[in-house]
PDB file of C-alpha atoms in Angstrom:
ATOM      1  CA  MET A   1       3.746 -14.147   5.184  1.00  0.00           C
ATOM      2  CA  ALA A   2       4.460 -10.873   3.388  1.00  0.00           C
ATOM      3  CA  ARG A   3       2.715 -10.392   0.053  1.00  0.00           C
ATOM      4  CA  THR A   4       2.992  -7.858  -2.736  1.00  0.00           C
ATOM      5  CA  LEU A   5      -0.036  -7.004  -4.860  1.00  0.00           C
ATOM      6  CA  LEU A   6      -0.190  -4.763  -7.917  1.00  0.00           C
ATOM      7  CA  ILE A   7      -3.422  -3.156  -9.032  1.00  0.00           C
ATOM      8  CA  THR A   8      -3.587  -1.483 -12.400  1.00  0.00           C
ATOM      9  CA  GLY A   9      -6.308   0.132 -14.451  1.00  0.00           C
ATOM     10  CA  GLY A  10      -7.430   3.396 -15.950  1.00  0.00           C
ATOM     11  CA  ALA A  11      -7.809   6.684 -14.104  1.00  0.00           C
ATOM     12  CA  ASN A  12     -10.670   6.666 -11.591  1.00  0.00           C
ATOM     13  CA  SER A  13     -11.338   2.972 -12.156  1.00  0.00           C
ATOM     14  CA  GLY A  14     -11.594   2.090  -8.458  1.00  0.00           C
ATOM     15  CA  LYS A  15      -8.007   1.067  -7.729  1.00  0.00           C
ATOM     16  CA  ALA A  16      -7.587   3.027  -4.492  1.00  0.00           C
ATOM     17  CA  ARG A  17     -11.061   2.062  -3.303  1.00  0.00           C
ATOM     18  CA  TRP A  18     -10.214  -1.602  -3.837  1.00  0.00           C
ATOM     19  CA  ALA A  19      -6.834  -1.281  -2.056  1.00  0.00           C
ATOM     20  CA  ILE A  20      -8.445   0.315   0.986  1.00  0.00           C
ATOM     21  CA  SER A  21     -11.171  -2.330   1.021  1.00  0.00           C
ATOM     22  CA  TYR A  22      -8.521  -5.051   0.795  1.00  0.00           C
ATOM     23  CA  PHE A  23      -6.920  -3.836   4.043  1.00  0.00           C
ATOM     24  CA  GLU A  24     -10.113  -2.494   5.660  1.00  0.00           C
ATOM     25  CA  SER A  25      -9.922  -4.747   8.706  1.00  0.00           C
ATOM     26  CA  CYS A  26      -6.134  -4.677   9.058  1.00  0.00           C
ATOM     27  CA  ASP A  27      -4.457  -2.523  11.658  1.00  0.00           C
ATOM     28  CA  ASN A  28      -1.439  -0.285  11.158  1.00  0.00           C
ATOM     29  CA  VAL A  29      -2.010   0.501   7.486  1.00  0.00           C
ATOM     30  CA  LEU A  30       0.099   3.223   5.892  1.00  0.00           C
ATOM     31  CA  TYR A  31      -1.494   4.800   2.807  1.00  0.00           C
ATOM     32  CA  VAL A  32       1.063   6.741   0.798  1.00  0.00           C
ATOM     33  CA  THR A  33       0.098   9.096  -1.989  1.00  0.00           C
ATOM     34  CA  SER A  34       2.143  11.491  -4.059  1.00  0.00           C
ATOM     35  CA  ASN A  35      -0.888  13.651  -4.807  1.00  0.00           C
ATOM     36  CA  SER A  36      -1.114  16.927  -2.929  1.00  0.00           C
ATOM     37  CA  ASP A  37      -4.667  16.237  -1.813  1.00  0.00           C
ATOM     38  CA  MET A  38      -6.195  12.874  -1.111  1.00  0.00           C
ATOM     39  CA  ASP A  39      -9.642  12.602  -2.665  1.00  0.00           C
ATOM     40  CA  ASP A  40     -12.671  12.706  -0.383  1.00  0.00           C
ATOM     41  CA  ASP A  41     -13.790   9.167  -1.249  1.00  0.00           C
ATOM     42  CA  THR A  42     -10.435   7.757  -0.141  1.00  0.00           C
ATOM     43  CA  LYS A  43     -10.590   9.692   3.143  1.00  0.00           C
ATOM     44  CA  LYS A  44     -14.162   8.523   3.769  1.00  0.00           C
ATOM     45  CA  ARG A  45     -13.224   4.880   3.213  1.00  0.00           C
ATOM     46  CA  MET A  46     -10.354   5.134   5.690  1.00  0.00           C
ATOM     47  CA  ASP A  47     -12.565   6.878   8.250  1.00  0.00           C
ATOM     48  CA  TYR A  48     -15.256   4.226   7.807  1.00  0.00           C
ATOM     49  CA  SER A  49     -12.700   1.444   8.227  1.00  0.00           C
ATOM     50  CA  THR A  50     -11.376   3.101  11.370  1.00  0.00           C
ATOM     51  CA  GLN A  51     -14.835   3.564  12.894  1.00  0.00           C
ATOM     52  CA  GLU A  52     -16.355   0.206  11.918  1.00  0.00           C
ATOM     53  CA  ASN A  53     -13.337  -2.038  12.343  1.00  0.00           C
ATOM     54  CA  TYR A  54     -11.426  -0.061  14.984  1.00  0.00           C
ATOM     55  CA  VAL A  55      -8.265  -0.098  12.917  1.00  0.00           C
ATOM     56  CA  ASN A  56      -5.493   2.456  12.740  1.00  0.00           C
ATOM     57  CA  TRP A  57      -4.816   4.114   9.367  1.00  0.00           C
ATOM     58  CA  THR A  58      -2.024   6.556   8.602  1.00  0.00           C
ATOM     59  CA  ALA A  59      -2.166   8.598   5.402  1.00  0.00           C
ATOM     60  CA  VAL A  60       0.848  10.562   4.222  1.00  0.00           C
ATOM     61  CA  ARG A  61       2.036  12.427   1.170  1.00  0.00           C
ATOM     62  CA  HIS A  62       5.468  11.292  -0.008  1.00  0.00           C
ATOM     63  CA  ASP A  63       7.499  12.444  -3.005  1.00  0.00           C
ATOM     64  CA  GLY A  64      10.767  10.734  -2.221  1.00  0.00           C
ATOM     65  CA  LYS A  65      12.222   7.312  -2.774  1.00  0.00           C
ATOM     66  CA  PRO A  66       9.480   4.673  -2.373  1.00  0.00           C
ATOM     67  CA  ALA A  67      11.453   2.415   0.001  1.00  0.00           C
ATOM     68  CA  ASP A  68      11.679   5.278   2.500  1.00  0.00           C
ATOM     69  CA  ILE A  69       8.028   4.707   3.463  1.00  0.00           C
ATOM     70  CA  VAL A  70       8.714   1.344   5.134  1.00  0.00           C
ATOM     71  CA  ASP A  71       9.081   1.431   8.896  1.00  0.00           C
ATOM     72  CA  GLU A  72       8.753  -0.904  11.869  1.00  0.00           C
ATOM     73  CA  GLU A  73       5.432   0.675  12.897  1.00  0.00           C
ATOM     74  CA  HIS A  74       3.227  -0.488  10.002  1.00  0.00           C
ATOM     75  CA  ASN A  75       2.300  -3.972   8.817  1.00  0.00           C
ATOM     76  CA  TYR A  76       0.396  -2.979   5.688  1.00  0.00           C
ATOM     77  CA  TYR A  77       1.333  -0.494   2.988  1.00  0.00           C
ATOM     78  CA  ILE A  78      -0.536   1.032   0.074  1.00  0.00           C
ATOM     79  CA  TYR A  79       1.728   2.920  -2.327  1.00  0.00           C
ATOM     80  CA  ASP A  80      -0.523   5.054  -4.529  1.00  0.00           C
ATOM     81  CA  GLY A  81       2.107   6.892  -6.503  1.00  0.00           C
ATOM     82  CA  LEU A  82       3.903   4.709  -9.028  1.00  0.00           C
ATOM     83  CA  PRO A  83       2.957   6.792 -12.114  1.00  0.00           C
ATOM     84  CA  GLU A  84       3.807  10.062 -10.344  1.00  0.00           C
ATOM     85  CA  TYR A  85       7.137   8.646  -9.197  1.00  0.00           C
ATOM     86  CA  VAL A  86       8.064   7.626 -12.749  1.00  0.00           C
ATOM     87  CA  LEU A  87       7.013  11.052 -14.019  1.00  0.00           C
ATOM     88  CA  SER A  88       9.161  12.773 -11.389  1.00  0.00           C
ATOM     89  CA  LEU A  89      12.198  10.697 -12.413  1.00  0.00           C
ATOM     90  CA  LEU A  90      11.628  11.636 -16.052  1.00  0.00           C
ATOM     91  CA  GLY A  91      11.598  15.316 -15.106  1.00  0.00           C
ATOM     92  CA  ILE A  92       8.980  16.207 -17.692  1.00  0.00           C
ATOM     93  CA  SER A  93       7.382  19.605 -17.225  1.00  0.00           C
ATOM     94  CA  SER A  94       5.489  19.695 -20.520  1.00  0.00           C
ATOM     95  CA  ASP A  95       3.964  17.152 -22.893  1.00  0.00           C
ATOM     96  CA  GLU A  96       6.261  18.543 -25.575  1.00  0.00           C
ATOM     97  CA  ASP A  97       9.483  17.981 -23.615  1.00  0.00           C
ATOM     98  CA  MET A  98      11.937  15.928 -25.612  1.00  0.00           C
ATOM     99  CA  VAL A  99      13.212  12.853 -23.767  1.00  0.00           C
ATOM    100  CA  SER A 100      16.063  10.804 -25.174  1.00  0.00           C
ATOM    101  CA  GLN A 101      15.874   7.033 -25.414  1.00  0.00           C
ATOM    102  CA  GLU A 102      18.871   6.872 -23.080  1.00  0.00           C
ATOM    103  CA  LYS A 103      16.964   8.910 -20.465  1.00  0.00           C
ATOM    104  CA  ILE A 104      13.905   6.650 -20.811  1.00  0.00           C
ATOM    105  CA  GLU A 105      16.066   3.561 -20.298  1.00  0.00           C
ATOM    106  CA  GLU A 106      17.881   5.152 -17.337  1.00  0.00           C
ATOM    107  CA  VAL A 107      14.623   6.169 -15.631  1.00  0.00           C
ATOM    108  CA  THR A 108      13.046   2.768 -16.297  1.00  0.00           C
ATOM    109  CA  LYS A 109      16.002   0.993 -14.656  1.00  0.00           C
ATOM    110  CA  GLN A 110      15.971   3.410 -11.716  1.00  0.00           C
ATOM    111  CA  ALA A 111      12.210   3.110 -11.145  1.00  0.00           C
ATOM    112  CA  ILE A 112      12.320  -0.692 -11.305  1.00  0.00           C
ATOM    113  CA  ALA A 113      15.246  -0.792  -8.879  1.00  0.00           C
ATOM    114  CA  ASP A 114      13.516   1.613  -6.491  1.00  0.00           C
ATOM    115  CA  ILE A 115      10.218  -0.310  -6.514  1.00  0.00           C
ATOM    116  CA  ASN A 116      12.053  -3.615  -6.078  1.00  0.00           C
ATOM    117  CA  GLU A 117      13.829  -2.059  -3.086  1.00  0.00           C
ATOM    118  CA  LEU A 118      10.430  -1.055  -1.673  1.00  0.00           C
ATOM    119  CA  ILE A 119       9.138  -4.604  -2.119  1.00  0.00           C
ATOM    120  CA  GLU A 120      12.232  -6.124  -0.488  1.00  0.00           C
ATOM    121  CA  LYS A 121      12.134  -3.682   2.406  1.00  0.00           C
ATOM    122  CA  ALA A 122       8.409  -4.329   3.021  1.00  0.00           C
ATOM    123  CA  GLU A 123       9.021  -8.087   2.916  1.00  0.00           C
ATOM    124  CA  GLY A 124      11.961  -7.626   5.290  1.00  0.00           C
ATOM    125  CA  VAL A 125       9.679  -6.245   8.003  1.00  0.00           C
ATOM    126  CA  GLY A 126       6.935  -8.774   7.222  1.00  0.00           C
ATOM    127  CA  GLY A 127       4.789  -6.092   5.628  1.00  0.00           C
ATOM    128  CA  ASN A 128       2.112  -6.578   3.002  1.00  0.00           C
ATOM    129  CA  LEU A 129       2.211  -4.113   0.127  1.00  0.00           C
ATOM    130  CA  ILE A 130      -0.254  -2.953  -2.496  1.00  0.00           C
ATOM    131  CA  LEU A 131       1.170  -0.941  -5.396  1.00  0.00           C
ATOM    132  CA  ILE A 132      -1.287   1.184  -7.386  1.00  0.00           C
ATOM    133  CA  THR A 133      -0.473   2.130 -10.968  1.00  0.00           C
ATOM    134  CA  LEU A 134      -2.092   3.270 -14.191  1.00  0.00           C
ATOM    135  CA  GLU A 135      -2.447   0.876 -17.082  1.00  0.00           C
ATOM    136  CA  ALA A 136      -0.647   2.946 -19.699  1.00  0.00           C
ATOM    137  CA  GLY A 137      -1.513   0.554 -22.531  1.00  0.00           C
ATOM    138  CA  PHE A 138      -5.207   1.495 -22.458  1.00  0.00           C
ATOM    139  CA  SER A 139      -4.657   4.971 -23.856  1.00  0.00           C
ATOM    140  CA  VAL A 140      -4.376   6.050 -27.456  1.00  0.00           C
ATOM    141  CA  ASN A 141      -0.931   6.331 -28.943  1.00  0.00           C
ATOM    142  CA  PRO A 142       0.307   9.758 -27.818  1.00  0.00           C
ATOM    143  CA  PHE A 143       1.769  12.253 -30.259  1.00  0.00           C
ATOM    144  CA  ALA A 144       3.650  14.446 -27.785  1.00  0.00           C
ATOM    145  CA  SER A 145       7.205  13.430 -26.934  1.00  0.00           C
ATOM    146  CA  GLY A 146       6.789  13.725 -23.168  1.00  0.00           C
ATOM    147  CA  GLN A 147       3.652  11.604 -23.200  1.00  0.00           C
ATOM    148  CA  LYS A 148       5.360   8.936 -25.301  1.00  0.00           C
ATOM    149  CA  ALA A 149       8.320   8.818 -22.926  1.00  0.00           C
ATOM    150  CA  PHE A 150       6.042   8.542 -19.884  1.00  0.00           C
ATOM    151  CA  ARG A 151       3.957   5.768 -21.442  1.00  0.00           C
ATOM    152  CA  GLU A 152       7.000   3.782 -22.537  1.00  0.00           C
ATOM    153  CA  CYS A 153       8.692   4.090 -19.162  1.00  0.00           C
ATOM    154  CA  LEU A 154       5.598   3.373 -17.040  1.00  0.00           C
ATOM    155  CA  SER A 155       4.613   0.414 -19.232  1.00  0.00           C
ATOM    156  CA  SER A 156       8.038  -1.174 -18.773  1.00  0.00           C
ATOM    157  CA  VAL A 157       7.982  -0.574 -15.021  1.00  0.00           C
ATOM    158  CA  ASN A 158       4.455  -2.005 -14.727  1.00  0.00           C
ATOM    159  CA  GLN A 159       5.440  -5.151 -16.614  1.00  0.00           C
ATOM    160  CA  ARG A 160       8.493  -5.798 -14.454  1.00  0.00           C
ATOM    161  CA  ILE A 161       6.609  -5.183 -11.220  1.00  0.00           C
ATOM    162  CA  ALA A 162       3.731  -7.406 -12.369  1.00  0.00           C
ATOM    163  CA  ASN A 163       6.256 -10.197 -12.923  1.00  0.00           C
ATOM    164  CA  VAL A 164       7.535 -10.062  -9.337  1.00  0.00           C
ATOM    165  CA  ALA A 165       4.220  -9.335  -7.585  1.00  0.00           C
ATOM    166  CA  ASP A 166       2.470 -12.215  -5.851  1.00  0.00           C
ATOM    167  CA  GLU A 167      -0.894 -11.137  -7.258  1.00  0.00           C
ATOM    168  CA  VAL A 168      -1.976  -8.682  -9.964  1.00  0.00           C
ATOM    169  CA  TYR A 169      -5.433  -7.157 -10.316  1.00  0.00           C
ATOM    170  CA  LEU A 170      -7.020  -5.183 -13.124  1.00  0.00           C
ATOM    171  CA  SER A 171      -9.598  -2.534 -12.220  1.00  0.00           C
ATOM    172  CA  VAL A 172     -12.196  -1.572 -14.827  1.00  0.00           C
ATOM    173  CA  SER A 173     -15.295   0.526 -14.098  1.00  0.00           C
ATOM    174  CA  GLY A 174     -15.043  -0.186 -10.393  1.00  0.00           C
ATOM    175  CA  ILE A 175     -14.742  -3.953 -10.848  1.00  0.00           C
ATOM    176  CA  GLN A 176     -11.480  -5.680  -9.998  1.00  0.00           C
ATOM    177  CA  MET A 177     -10.347  -8.909 -11.627  1.00  0.00           C
ATOM    178  CA  LYS A 178      -7.455 -11.034 -10.481  1.00  0.00           C
ATOM    179  CA  ILE A 179      -5.198 -11.633 -13.480  1.00  0.00           C
ATOM    180  CA  LYS A 180      -2.244 -13.243 -11.690  1.00  0.00           C
TER     181      LYS A 180
END
């Protein structure tokens, strides 16, 4: 049965490490990041999983529509790019960029629709999916317009995705807690 999990937490709180560990003995895992370089710890965990459990991992960088990652080849997906995807939709190039409320609402709707499409597509091929995001509510209230827009948009997206996910985990200081 296909399942969707959301893991949220602060930066460098162990979210990716947990996601890789969750699928460490599963074969045909696709790890998708929107970062230009995957961190060494993430690569080491995948290599270890491959060597110890004889599983096949694929790691790719993807900047496009999230649902485009789903294929018939993989059974397990880790999408480590929700905050970056929201930021790309907002089109913010500076913290001081002014973003209208209409734009925030438009991007929020688009991001939610795109992530829901990813979830539906993964379920359609019987795939299990872990979405990794930042918990935007942990930060101080930003002063810059671009930061405020990003936080408002990502917070709304996170809440909607948490509502539809089968399980939700919070990662704090390398410890993950199931909250749904």
